Coordinates of C-alpha atoms in Angstrom, one line a residue:
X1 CA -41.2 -24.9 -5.1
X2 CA -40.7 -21.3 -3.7
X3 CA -41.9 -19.8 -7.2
X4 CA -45.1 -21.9 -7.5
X5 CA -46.4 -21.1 -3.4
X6 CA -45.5 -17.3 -4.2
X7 CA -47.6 -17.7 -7.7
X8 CA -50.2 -19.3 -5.8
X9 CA -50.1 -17.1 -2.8
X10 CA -50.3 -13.6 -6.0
X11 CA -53.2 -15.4 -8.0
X12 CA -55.0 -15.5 -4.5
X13 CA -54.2 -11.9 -3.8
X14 CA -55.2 -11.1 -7.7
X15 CA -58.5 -13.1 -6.7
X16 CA -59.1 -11.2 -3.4
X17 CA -58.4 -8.1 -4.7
X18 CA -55.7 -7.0 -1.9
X19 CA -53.7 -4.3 -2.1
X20 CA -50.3 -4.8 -3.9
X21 CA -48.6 -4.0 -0.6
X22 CA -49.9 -6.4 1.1
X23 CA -46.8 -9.0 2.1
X24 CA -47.3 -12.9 0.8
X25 CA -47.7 -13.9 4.1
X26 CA -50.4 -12.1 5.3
X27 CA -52.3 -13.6 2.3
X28 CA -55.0 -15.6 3.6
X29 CA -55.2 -18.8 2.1
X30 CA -58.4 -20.6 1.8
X31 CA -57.7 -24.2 1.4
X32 CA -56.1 -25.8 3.8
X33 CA -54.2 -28.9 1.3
X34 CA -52.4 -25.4 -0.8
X35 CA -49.4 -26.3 0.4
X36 CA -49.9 -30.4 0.0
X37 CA -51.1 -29.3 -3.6
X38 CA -48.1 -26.7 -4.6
X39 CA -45.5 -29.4 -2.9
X40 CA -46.8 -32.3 -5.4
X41 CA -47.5 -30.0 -8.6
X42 CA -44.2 -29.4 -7.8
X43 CA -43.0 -33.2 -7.3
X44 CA -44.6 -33.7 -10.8
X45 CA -42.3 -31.7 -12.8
X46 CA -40.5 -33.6 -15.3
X47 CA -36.9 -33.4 -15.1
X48 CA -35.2 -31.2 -17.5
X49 CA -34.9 -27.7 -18.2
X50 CA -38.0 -25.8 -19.0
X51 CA -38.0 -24.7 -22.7
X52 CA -39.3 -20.9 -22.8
X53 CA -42.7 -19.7 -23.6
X54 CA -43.8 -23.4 -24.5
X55 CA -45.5 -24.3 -21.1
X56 CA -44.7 -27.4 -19.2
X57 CA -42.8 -28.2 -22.2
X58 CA -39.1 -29.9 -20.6
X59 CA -36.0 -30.6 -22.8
X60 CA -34.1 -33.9 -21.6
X61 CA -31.2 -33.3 -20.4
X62 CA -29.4 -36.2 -22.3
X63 CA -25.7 -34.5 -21.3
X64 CA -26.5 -34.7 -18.1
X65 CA -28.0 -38.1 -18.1
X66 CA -25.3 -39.7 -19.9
X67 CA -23.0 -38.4 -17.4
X68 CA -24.3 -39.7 -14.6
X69 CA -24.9 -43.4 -16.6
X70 CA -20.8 -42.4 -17.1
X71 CA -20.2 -41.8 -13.7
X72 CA -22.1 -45.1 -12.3
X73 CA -20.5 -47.2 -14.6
X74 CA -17.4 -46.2 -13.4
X75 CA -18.3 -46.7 -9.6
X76 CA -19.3 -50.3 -10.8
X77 CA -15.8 -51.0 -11.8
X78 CA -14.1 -49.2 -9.4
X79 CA -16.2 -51.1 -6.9
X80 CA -15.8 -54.9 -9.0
X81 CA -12.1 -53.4 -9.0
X82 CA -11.7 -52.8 -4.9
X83 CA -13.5 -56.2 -4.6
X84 CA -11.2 -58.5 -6.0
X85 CA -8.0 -56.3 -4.5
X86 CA -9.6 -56.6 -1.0
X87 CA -10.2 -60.5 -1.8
X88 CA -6.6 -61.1 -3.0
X89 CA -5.4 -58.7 0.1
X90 CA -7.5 -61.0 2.5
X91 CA -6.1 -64.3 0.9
X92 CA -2.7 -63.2 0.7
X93 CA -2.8 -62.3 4.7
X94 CA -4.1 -65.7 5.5
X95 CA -1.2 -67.8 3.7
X96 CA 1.2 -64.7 5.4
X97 CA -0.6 -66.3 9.0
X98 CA -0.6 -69.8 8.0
X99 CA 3.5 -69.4 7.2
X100 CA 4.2 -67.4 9.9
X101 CA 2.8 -70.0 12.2
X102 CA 4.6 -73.1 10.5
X103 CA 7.9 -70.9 10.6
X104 CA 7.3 -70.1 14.4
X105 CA 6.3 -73.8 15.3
X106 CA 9.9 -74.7 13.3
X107 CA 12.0 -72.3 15.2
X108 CA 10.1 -73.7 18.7
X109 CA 11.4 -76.7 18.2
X110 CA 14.8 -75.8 16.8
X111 CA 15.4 -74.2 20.0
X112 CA 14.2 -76.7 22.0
X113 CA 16.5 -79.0 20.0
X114 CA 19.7 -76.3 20.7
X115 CA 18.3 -76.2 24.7
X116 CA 18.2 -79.7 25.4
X117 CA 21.8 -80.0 23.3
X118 CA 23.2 -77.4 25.3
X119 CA 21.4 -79.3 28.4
X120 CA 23.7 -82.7 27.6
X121 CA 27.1 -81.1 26.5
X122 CA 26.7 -79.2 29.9
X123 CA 25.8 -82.6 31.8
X124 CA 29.0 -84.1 29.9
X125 CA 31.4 -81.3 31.1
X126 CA 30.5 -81.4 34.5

């Protein structure tokens, strides 16, 4: 975008007839939308590389293209992938919870059994 404001900004100078030392910035510009326009003659370009000497010509980058179709294809798995692991994770922590509470609710009233037991053997000694 650089290239096409200081083309612009050298055509105007070319048009003006300044002096060749004169810097790009103290090129007066005339319309006030240059920039808007440079910006989206600019946001236009097709993607690509340019091909020389033909103009606005643009050869596809197909190695490039099918390398990033590669590469999201791969994040889709790798995504479907962490999806079901984090499913089977979260299902596997809930039965984990659910057992640890039916083991703790067993050993509460195993040693409520072994307390009031010891309670009566005590009572029966004394």
């Amino acid at each position: 975008m650089l290239a096409k404001a200081d083309e612009y900004l050298t055509e105007r100078a070319n048009e003006q007839q300044l002096h060749e030392d004169t810097h790009l910035e103290e090129i007066p510009v005339g319309d006030p939308d240059a920039g808007l326009k440079i910006m989206m003659s600019f946001l236009g370009v097709k993607p690509g590389r340019q091909i020389c000497k033909l103009g606005d010509d643009h050869l596809q980058d197909i190695d490039i293209s099918s390398n990033v179709c590669h590469m999201e294809k791969e994040l889709e798995e790798e995504r479907a992938a962490r999806k079901a692991t984090d499913a089977a994770r979260t299902e596997i922590e809930q039965r984990m919870k659910s057992k640890l509470n039916v083991v703790g609710k067993q050993f509460n009233s195993t040693l409520q059994f072994c307390y009031h037991s010891m309670q009566q053997l005590c009572r029966q000694w004394m």
